[in-house]
mmCIF file of N, CA, C and O in Angstrom:
data_model
loop_
_atom_site.group_PDB
_atom_site.id
_atom_site.type_symbol
_atom_site.label_atom_id
_atom_site.label_comp_id
_atom_site.label_asym_id
_atom_site.label_seq_id
_atom_site.Cartn_x
_atom_site.Cartn_y
_atom_site.Cartn_z
ATOM 1 N N MET A 108 -231.625 -49.003 -119.952
ATOM 2 C CA MET A 108 -230.330 -49.092 -120.713
ATOM 3 C C MET A 108 -229.629 -50.258 -120.636
ATOM 4 O O MET A 108 -229.839 -51.241 -120.015
ATOM 5 N N PRO A 109 -228.801 -50.220 -121.816
ATOM 6 C CA PRO A 109 -228.296 -51.711 -122.171
ATOM 7 C C PRO A 109 -226.718 -51.822 -121.271
ATOM 8 O O PRO A 109 -226.371 -50.674 -120.713
ATOM 9 N N ILE A 110 -226.243 -53.138 -121.425
ATOM 10 C CA ILE A 110 -225.308 -53.439 -120.509
ATOM 11 C C ILE A 110 -223.863 -53.590 -121.815
ATOM 12 O O ILE A 110 -224.387 -54.161 -122.560
ATOM 13 N N HIS A 111 -223.134 -52.605 -121.915
ATOM 14 C CA HIS A 111 -221.964 -52.729 -122.631
ATOM 15 C C HIS A 111 -221.134 -53.510 -122.466
ATOM 16 O O HIS A 111 -220.339 -53.642 -121.234
ATOM 17 N N TYR A 112 -220.485 -54.274 -123.356
ATOM 18 C CA TYR A 112 -219.324 -55.416 -122.949
ATOM 19 C C TYR A 112 -218.100 -54.507 -124.023
ATOM 20 O O TYR A 112 -218.155 -54.255 -125.314
ATOM 21 N N LYS A 113 -216.900 -54.342 -123.031
ATOM 22 C CA LYS A 113 -215.958 -53.805 -124.304
ATOM 23 C C LYS A 113 -214.706 -53.925 -123.750
ATOM 24 O O LYS A 113 -214.241 -54.530 -122.706
ATOM 25 N N CYS A 114 -213.789 -54.230 -124.508
ATOM 26 C CA CYS A 114 -212.336 -54.527 -124.446
ATOM 27 C C CYS A 114 -211.738 -53.909 -123.400
ATOM 28 O O CYS A 114 -211.160 -52.495 -123.659
ATOM 29 N N ARG A 115 -210.906 -54.177 -122.076
ATOM 30 C CA ARG A 115 -209.870 -53.056 -121.450
ATOM 31 C C ARG A 115 -209.018 -53.084 -122.039
ATOM 32 O O ARG A 115 -208.278 -52.389 -121.424
ATOM 33 N N HIS A 116 -208.260 -53.577 -123.077
ATOM 34 C CA HIS A 116 -207.191 -53.711 -123.599
ATOM 35 C C HIS A 116 -207.558 -52.570 -125.098
ATOM 36 O O HIS A 116 -206.493 -51.303 -125.032
ATOM 37 N N CYS A 117 -208.346 -53.127 -125.849
ATOM 38 C CA CYS A 117 -207.942 -52.640 -127.121
ATOM 39 C C CYS A 117 -209.467 -51.086 -127.267
ATOM 40 O O CYS A 117 -209.612 -50.639 -128.112
ATOM 41 N N GLU A 118 -210.535 -51.465 -126.268
ATOM 42 C CA GLU A 118 -211.266 -50.491 -125.993
ATOM 43 C C GLU A 118 -212.314 -51.127 -127.030
ATOM 44 O O GLU A 118 -213.406 -50.134 -127.382
ATOM 45 N N THR A 119 -212.453 -52.043 -127.950
ATOM 46 C CA THR A 119 -213.663 -52.472 -128.777
ATOM 47 C C THR A 119 -214.722 -52.571 -128.212
ATOM 48 O O THR A 119 -214.586 -53.523 -127.190
ATOM 49 N N GLU A 120 -215.830 -52.333 -128.647
ATOM 50 C CA GLU A 120 -217.465 -52.819 -127.765
ATOM 51 C C GLU A 120 -217.498 -54.051 -128.799
ATOM 52 O O GLU A 120 -217.722 -54.260 -129.548
ATOM 53 N N ILE A 121 -217.536 -54.949 -128.216
ATOM 54 C CA ILE A 121 -217.753 -56.791 -128.335
ATOM 55 C C ILE A 121 -219.458 -56.630 -128.234
ATOM 56 O O ILE A 121 -219.630 -57.560 -129.126
ATOM 57 N N GLY A 122 -220.026 -56.343 -127.707
ATOM 58 C CA GLY A 122 -221.614 -56.419 -127.489
ATOM 59 C C GLY A 122 -222.283 -55.305 -126.992
ATOM 60 O O GLY A 122 -221.711 -54.995 -125.868
ATOM 61 N N GLN A 123 -223.861 -55.865 -126.556
ATOM 62 C CA GLN A 123 -224.659 -55.262 -125.387
ATOM 63 C C GLN A 123 -225.595 -56.182 -125.186
ATOM 64 O O GLN A 123 -226.242 -57.156 -126.448
ATOM 65 N N LEU A 124 -226.481 -56.066 -124.117
ATOM 66 C CA LEU A 124 -227.058 -56.814 -123.650
ATOM 67 C C LEU A 124 -228.415 -55.931 -123.557
ATOM 68 O O LEU A 124 -228.307 -54.935 -122.945
ATOM 69 N N PRO A 125 -229.880 -56.045 -124.155
ATOM 70 C CA PRO A 125 -230.519 -54.653 -123.481
ATOM 71 C C PRO A 125 -231.640 -55.081 -122.089
ATOM 72 O O PRO A 125 -232.323 -55.431 -121.951
ATOM 73 N N LEU A 126 -230.421 -55.279 -121.535
ATOM 74 C CA LEU A 126 -231.108 -54.844 -120.048
ATOM 75 C C LEU A 126 -231.378 -53.812 -119.140
ATOM 76 O O LEU A 126 -230.386 -52.689 -119.602
ATOM 77 N N ASP A 127 -231.828 -53.288 -118.362
ATOM 78 C CA ASP A 127 -232.576 -52.219 -117.420
ATOM 79 C C ASP A 127 -231.034 -52.209 -116.849
ATOM 80 O O ASP A 127 -230.530 -50.954 -116.517
ATOM 81 N N SER A 128 -230.811 -52.733 -115.809
ATOM 82 C CA SER A 128 -229.590 -53.013 -114.876
ATOM 83 C C SER A 128 -228.849 -54.308 -114.393
ATOM 84 O O SER A 128 -229.537 -55.198 -115.133
ATOM 85 N N ILE A 129 -227.998 -54.463 -113.649
ATOM 86 C CA ILE A 129 -227.203 -55.482 -113.695
ATOM 87 C C ILE A 129 -228.335 -56.168 -112.127
ATOM 88 O O ILE A 129 -228.215 -55.163 -111.032
ATOM 89 N N ASP A 130 -228.619 -57.031 -112.283
ATOM 90 C CA ASP A 130 -229.574 -57.883 -111.165
ATOM 91 C C ASP A 130 -228.375 -58.493 -110.274
ATOM 92 O O ASP A 130 -227.654 -59.163 -110.441
ATOM 93 N N GLU A 131 -228.649 -57.887 -109.187
ATOM 94 C CA GLU A 131 -227.892 -58.397 -107.651
ATOM 95 C C GLU A 131 -228.040 -59.857 -107.797
ATOM 96 O O GLU A 131 -226.733 -60.268 -107.175
ATOM 97 N N GLN A 132 -229.268 -60.597 -107.858
ATOM 98 C CA GLN A 132 -229.392 -62.092 -107.946
ATOM 99 C C GLN A 132 -228.247 -62.449 -108.843
ATOM 100 O O GLN A 132 -227.546 -63.495 -108.761
ATOM 101 N N PHE A 133 -228.134 -61.933 -109.897
ATOM 102 C CA PHE A 133 -226.884 -62.424 -110.768
ATOM 103 C C PHE A 133 -225.754 -62.597 -110.648
ATOM 104 O O PHE A 133 -225.193 -63.096 -111.083
ATOM 105 N N LEU A 134 -225.624 -61.552 -110.030
ATOM 106 C CA LEU A 134 -224.006 -61.042 -109.632
ATOM 107 C C LEU A 134 -223.825 -62.110 -108.660
ATOM 108 O O LEU A 134 -222.884 -62.623 -108.233
ATOM 109 N N GLN A 135 -224.538 -62.650 -107.756
ATOM 110 C CA GLN A 135 -224.319 -63.144 -106.572
ATOM 111 C C GLN A 135 -224.696 -64.891 -107.396
ATOM 112 O O GLN A 135 -223.310 -65.843 -106.906
ATOM 113 N N LYS A 136 -225.145 -65.024 -108.096
ATOM 114 C CA LYS A 136 -225.234 -66.342 -108.871
ATOM 115 C C LYS A 136 -223.820 -66.409 -109.432
ATOM 116 O O LYS A 136 -223.191 -67.674 -109.412
ATOM 117 N N ASN A 137 -223.588 -65.636 -110.172
ATOM 118 C CA ASN A 137 -222.071 -65.884 -110.925
ATOM 119 C C ASN A 137 -220.586 -65.840 -109.884
ATOM 120 O O ASN A 137 -219.729 -65.365 -110.294
ATOM 121 N N ASN A 138 -220.694 -66.000 -108.933
ATOM 122 C CA ASN A 138 -220.144 -65.236 -107.992
ATOM 123 C C ASN A 138 -219.127 -64.189 -108.049
ATOM 124 O O ASN A 138 -217.450 -64.383 -108.305
ATOM 125 N N ILE A 139 -219.813 -62.896 -108.910
ATOM 126 C CA ILE A 139 -219.234 -62.090 -109.060
ATOM 127 C C ILE A 139 -218.998 -60.826 -107.466
ATOM 128 O O ILE A 139 -219.867 -60.817 -106.573
ATOM 129 N N THR A 140 -217.755 -61.247 -106.662
ATOM 130 C CA THR A 140 -217.293 -60.112 -105.932
ATOM 131 C C THR A 140 -217.461 -58.917 -106.293
ATOM 132 O O THR A 140 -217.443 -58.405 -107.058
ATOM 133 N N PRO A 141 -217.669 -57.990 -104.750
ATOM 134 C CA PRO A 141 -217.543 -56.978 -104.673
ATOM 135 C C PRO A 141 -216.354 -56.025 -105.214
ATOM 136 O O PRO A 141 -216.119 -55.324 -106.198
ATOM 137 N N GLU A 142 -215.112 -57.092 -105.175
ATOM 138 C CA GLU A 142 -213.727 -55.946 -105.864
ATOM 139 C C GLU A 142 -213.901 -56.238 -107.261
ATOM 140 O O GLU A 142 -213.423 -55.288 -108.113
ATOM 141 N N GLU A 143 -214.444 -57.250 -107.988
ATOM 142 C CA GLU A 143 -214.254 -57.846 -109.113
ATOM 143 C C GLU A 143 -215.299 -56.519 -109.903
ATOM 144 O O GLU A 143 -214.969 -56.205 -110.972
ATOM 145 N N GLN A 144 -216.443 -56.552 -109.072
ATOM 146 C CA GLN A 144 -217.573 -55.316 -109.922
ATOM 147 C C GLN A 144 -216.852 -54.087 -109.686
ATOM 148 O O GLN A 144 -217.176 -53.501 -111.064
ATOM 149 N N ASP A 145 -216.167 -53.271 -108.775
ATOM 150 C CA ASP A 145 -215.043 -52.320 -108.764
ATOM 151 C C ASP A 145 -214.283 -52.826 -110.336
ATOM 152 O O ASP A 145 -214.061 -51.187 -110.658
ATOM 153 N N LEU A 146 -213.559 -53.425 -110.572
ATOM 154 C CA LEU A 146 -212.323 -53.602 -111.556
ATOM 155 C C LEU A 146 -213.437 -54.126 -113.031
ATOM 156 O O LEU A 146 -212.707 -53.391 -113.565
ATOM 157 N N TYR A 147 -214.257 -54.531 -112.819
ATOM 158 C CA TYR A 147 -214.901 -54.875 -114.560
ATOM 159 C C TYR A 147 -215.855 -54.108 -114.707
ATOM 160 O O TYR A 147 -216.477 -54.056 -116.001
ATOM 161 N N ILE A 148 -216.535 -53.832 -113.840
ATOM 162 C CA ILE A 148 -218.099 -53.479 -113.978
ATOM 163 C C ILE A 148 -218.165 -51.182 -113.756
ATOM 164 O O ILE A 148 -217.928 -51.393 -113.330
ATOM 165 N N VAL A 149 -218.165 -51.069 -115.080
ATOM 166 C CA VAL A 149 -218.182 -49.471 -114.864
ATOM 167 C C VAL A 149 -219.882 -48.776 -115.168
ATOM 168 O O VAL A 149 -220.327 -48.788 -116.147
ATOM 169 N N HIS A 150 -219.537 -47.731 -114.037
ATOM 170 C CA HIS A 150 -221.434 -47.288 -114.164
ATOM 171 C C HIS A 150 -221.004 -46.297 -114.580
ATOM 172 O O HIS A 150 -220.555 -45.078 -114.306
ATOM 173 N N GLY A 151 -221.822 -45.906 -115.936
ATOM 174 C CA GLY A 151 -221.980 -44.739 -116.559
ATOM 175 C C GLY A 151 -222.535 -43.701 -115.818
ATOM 176 O O GLY A 151 -223.724 -43.864 -115.345
ATOM 177 N N VAL A 152 -222.820 -42.375 -116.601
ATOM 178 C CA VAL A 152 -223.070 -40.870 -116.125
ATOM 179 C C VAL A 152 -224.559 -41.479 -116.369
ATOM 180 O O VAL A 152 -225.955 -40.594 -116.070
ATOM 181 N N GLU A 153 -225.187 -41.957 -117.401
ATOM 182 C CA GLU A 153 -226.242 -41.802 -118.062
ATOM 183 C C GLU A 153 -227.450 -43.411 -117.398
ATOM 184 O O GLU A 153 -228.438 -43.407 -118.321
ATOM 185 N N GLY A 154 -226.489 -43.739 -116.642
ATOM 186 C CA GLY A 154 -226.961 -44.808 -115.601
ATOM 187 C C GLY A 154 -226.918 -46.257 -116.874
ATOM 188 O O GLY A 154 -227.347 -47.373 -116.223
ATOM 189 N N ASP A 155 -225.956 -46.464 -117.574
ATOM 190 C CA ASP A 155 -225.610 -47.662 -118.098
ATOM 191 C C ASP A 155 -224.347 -48.112 -117.262
ATOM 192 O O ASP A 155 -223.981 -47.443 -116.350
ATOM 193 N N TYR A 156 -223.969 -49.289 -117.854
ATOM 194 C CA TYR A 156 -223.226 -50.488 -117.288
ATOM 195 C C TYR A 156 -222.138 -50.722 -118.615
ATOM 196 O O TYR A 156 -222.576 -50.885 -119.601
ATOM 197 N N THR A 157 -221.064 -50.711 -118.317
ATOM 198 C CA THR A 157 -220.063 -51.103 -119.489
ATOM 199 C C THR A 157 -219.225 -52.028 -118.688
ATOM 200 O O THR A 157 -218.311 -51.689 -117.425
ATOM 201 N N VAL A 158 -219.195 -53.408 -118.852
ATOM 202 C CA VAL A 158 -218.557 -54.747 -118.487
ATOM 203 C C VAL A 158 -217.071 -54.721 -119.033
ATOM 204 O O VAL A 158 -217.148 -54.638 -120.433
ATOM 205 N N GLN A 159 -215.995 -54.647 -118.256
ATOM 206 C CA GLN A 159 -214.471 -54.819 -118.646
ATOM 207 C C GLN A 159 -214.546 -56.077 -118.952
ATOM 208 O O GLN A 159 -214.046 -56.602 -117.940
ATOM 209 N N CYS A 160 -213.993 -56.648 -120.123
ATOM 210 C CA CYS A 160 -213.873 -57.797 -120.490
ATOM 211 C C CYS A 160 -212.517 -58.040 -121.406
ATOM 212 O O CYS A 160 -211.790 -56.635 -121.373
ATOM 213 N N ILE A 161 -212.416 -58.752 -122.302
ATOM 214 C CA ILE A 161 -211.324 -59.228 -123.154
ATOM 215 C C ILE A 161 -212.153 -59.838 -124.728
ATOM 216 O O ILE A 161 -212.786 -61.045 -124.362
ATOM 217 N N CYS A 162 -211.563 -59.083 -125.411
ATOM 218 C CA CYS A 162 -211.664 -59.611 -127.090
ATOM 219 C C CYS A 162 -210.873 -61.030 -127.384
ATOM 220 O O CYS A 162 -209.673 -61.036 -126.516
ATOM 221 N N GLU A 163 -211.264 -61.781 -128.268
ATOM 222 C CA GLU A 163 -210.568 -63.049 -128.835
ATOM 223 C C GLU A 163 -209.123 -62.478 -129.628
ATOM 224 O O GLU A 163 -208.233 -62.939 -129.020
ATOM 225 N N GLU A 164 -209.223 -60.969 -129.914
ATOM 226 C CA GLU A 164 -207.826 -60.904 -130.391
ATOM 227 C C GLU A 164 -206.829 -60.507 -129.428
ATOM 228 O O GLU A 164 -206.059 -60.802 -129.371
ATOM 229 N N CYS A 165 -207.470 -59.611 -128.561
ATOM 230 C CA CYS A 165 -206.210 -59.361 -127.217
ATOM 231 C C CYS A 165 -206.329 -60.775 -127.039
ATOM 232 O O CYS A 165 -205.081 -61.186 -126.402
ATOM 233 N N GLN A 166 -206.865 -61.523 -126.330
ATOM 234 C CA GLN A 166 -206.542 -63.135 -125.638
ATOM 235 C C GLN A 166 -205.858 -63.570 -126.461
ATOM 236 O O GLN A 166 -204.546 -64.021 -126.029
ATOM 237 N N SER A 167 -205.753 -63.837 -127.477
ATOM 238 C CA SER A 167 -204.981 -64.755 -128.771
ATOM 239 C C SER A 167 -203.466 -63.589 -128.012
ATOM 240 O O SER A 167 -202.476 -64.273 -128.159
ATOM 241 N N SER A 168 -203.295 -62.470 -128.254
ATOM 242 C CA SER A 168 -202.015 -61.688 -128.405
ATOM 243 C C SER A 168 -201.381 -61.986 -126.840
ATOM 244 O O SER A 168 -200.120 -61.933 -126.627
ATOM 245 N N LEU A 169 -202.184 -62.231 -126.035
ATOM 246 C CA LEU A 169 -201.905 -62.047 -124.794
ATOM 247 C C LEU A 169 -201.384 -63.997 -123.910
ATOM 248 O O LEU A 169 -200.365 -63.846 -123.339
ATOM 249 N N GLN A 170 -202.067 -64.721 -125.082
ATOM 250 C CA GLN A 170 -201.371 -66.276 -124.870
ATOM 251 C C GLN A 170 -199.946 -65.954 -125.757
ATOM 252 O O GLN A 170 -199.138 -67.014 -125.326
ATOM 253 N N LYS A 171 -199.912 -65.330 -126.479
ATOM 254 C CA LYS A 171 -198.376 -65.506 -127.112
ATOM 255 C C LYS A 171 -197.609 -64.590 -126.859
ATOM 256 O O LYS A 171 -196.143 -65.035 -126.873
ATOM 257 N N PHE A 172 -197.812 -63.660 -125.608
ATOM 258 C CA PHE A 172 -197.025 -62.684 -125.121
ATOM 259 C C PHE A 172 -197.218 -62.619 -123.655
ATOM 260 O O PHE A 172 -198.041 -61.331 -122.967
ATOM 261 N N PRO A 173 -197.042 -63.531 -122.826
ATOM 262 C CA PRO A 173 -197.869 -63.666 -121.595
ATOM 263 C C PRO A 173 -197.294 -62.432 -120.949
ATOM 264 O O PRO A 173 -197.912 -62.203 -119.783
ATOM 265 N N ASN A 174 -195.957 -62.082 -121.151
ATOM 266 C CA ASN A 174 -195.681 -61.141 -120.223
ATOM 267 C C ASN A 174 -196.260 -59.588 -120.278
ATOM 268 O O ASN A 174 -196.146 -58.574 -119.637
ATOM 269 N N TYR A 175 -197.236 -59.399 -121.436
ATOM 270 C CA TYR A 175 -198.062 -58.593 -121.314
ATOM 271 C C TYR A 175 -199.308 -58.314 -119.993
ATOM 272 O O TYR A 175 -199.668 -57.479 -120.232
ATOM 273 N N TYR A 176 -199.850 -59.275 -119.928
ATOM 274 C CA TYR A 176 -200.200 -59.585 -118.160
ATOM 275 C C TYR A 176 -199.610 -58.528 -117.118
ATOM 276 O O TYR A 176 -200.423 -57.666 -116.421
ATOM 277 N N ALA A 177 -198.319 -58.258 -117.194
ATOM 278 C CA ALA A 177 -197.945 -57.547 -116.052
ATOM 279 C C ALA A 177 -198.062 -55.994 -116.449
ATOM 280 O O ALA A 177 -198.041 -54.889 -115.796
ATOM 281 N N LEU A 178 -198.405 -55.763 -117.934
ATOM 282 C CA LEU A 178 -198.777 -53.952 -118.168
ATOM 283 C C LEU A 178 -200.207 -54.321 -117.854
ATOM 284 O O LEU A 178 -200.974 -54.360 -118.232
ATOM 285 N N LYS A 179 -200.472 -52.439 -117.416
ATOM 286 C CA LYS A 179 -201.700 -52.435 -117.089
ATOM 287 C C LYS A 179 -202.351 -51.901 -118.474
ATOM 288 O O LYS A 179 -204.036 -52.234 -118.524
ATOM 289 N N LYS A 180 -201.534 -51.196 -119.242
ATOM 290 C CA LYS A 180 -202.352 -50.943 -120.449
ATOM 291 C C LYS A 180 -201.182 -51.040 -121.726
ATOM 292 O O LYS A 180 -200.304 -50.539 -121.652
ATOM 293 N N TRP A 181 -201.254 -52.377 -122.647
ATOM 294 C CA TRP A 181 -200.092 -52.543 -123.455
ATOM 295 C C TRP A 181 -200.590 -52.621 -125.091
ATOM 296 O O TRP A 181 -199.881 -52.232 -125.749
ATOM 297 N N ILE A 182 -201.860 -51.612 -124.833
ATOM 298 C CA ILE A 182 -201.997 -51.235 -126.349
ATOM 299 C C ILE A 182 -201.881 -49.953 -126.386
ATOM 300 O O ILE A 182 -202.992 -49.336 -125.730
ATOM 301 N N GLN A 183 -200.942 -49.027 -127.551
ATOM 302 C CA GLN A 183 -201.025 -47.530 -127.089
ATOM 303 C C GLN A 183 -202.155 -47.094 -128.430
ATOM 304 O O GLN A 183 -202.065 -47.452 -128.867
#
């Protein structure tokens, strides 16, 4: 199953990696805490993973309007 990368704001799919699973050593090497895993990595029902990240357009908007950081979902 691939690992999908999806913008957590606009839900645009950014890309995917053709990996079968997320390797525990990868998570430890990159200092991803269990709390961050719960926030940013979603386990799908088919065994796939989705990493919640941010696309370039949303990053640009957040830089222009920093008050958006306070909102959980700012794109309707």
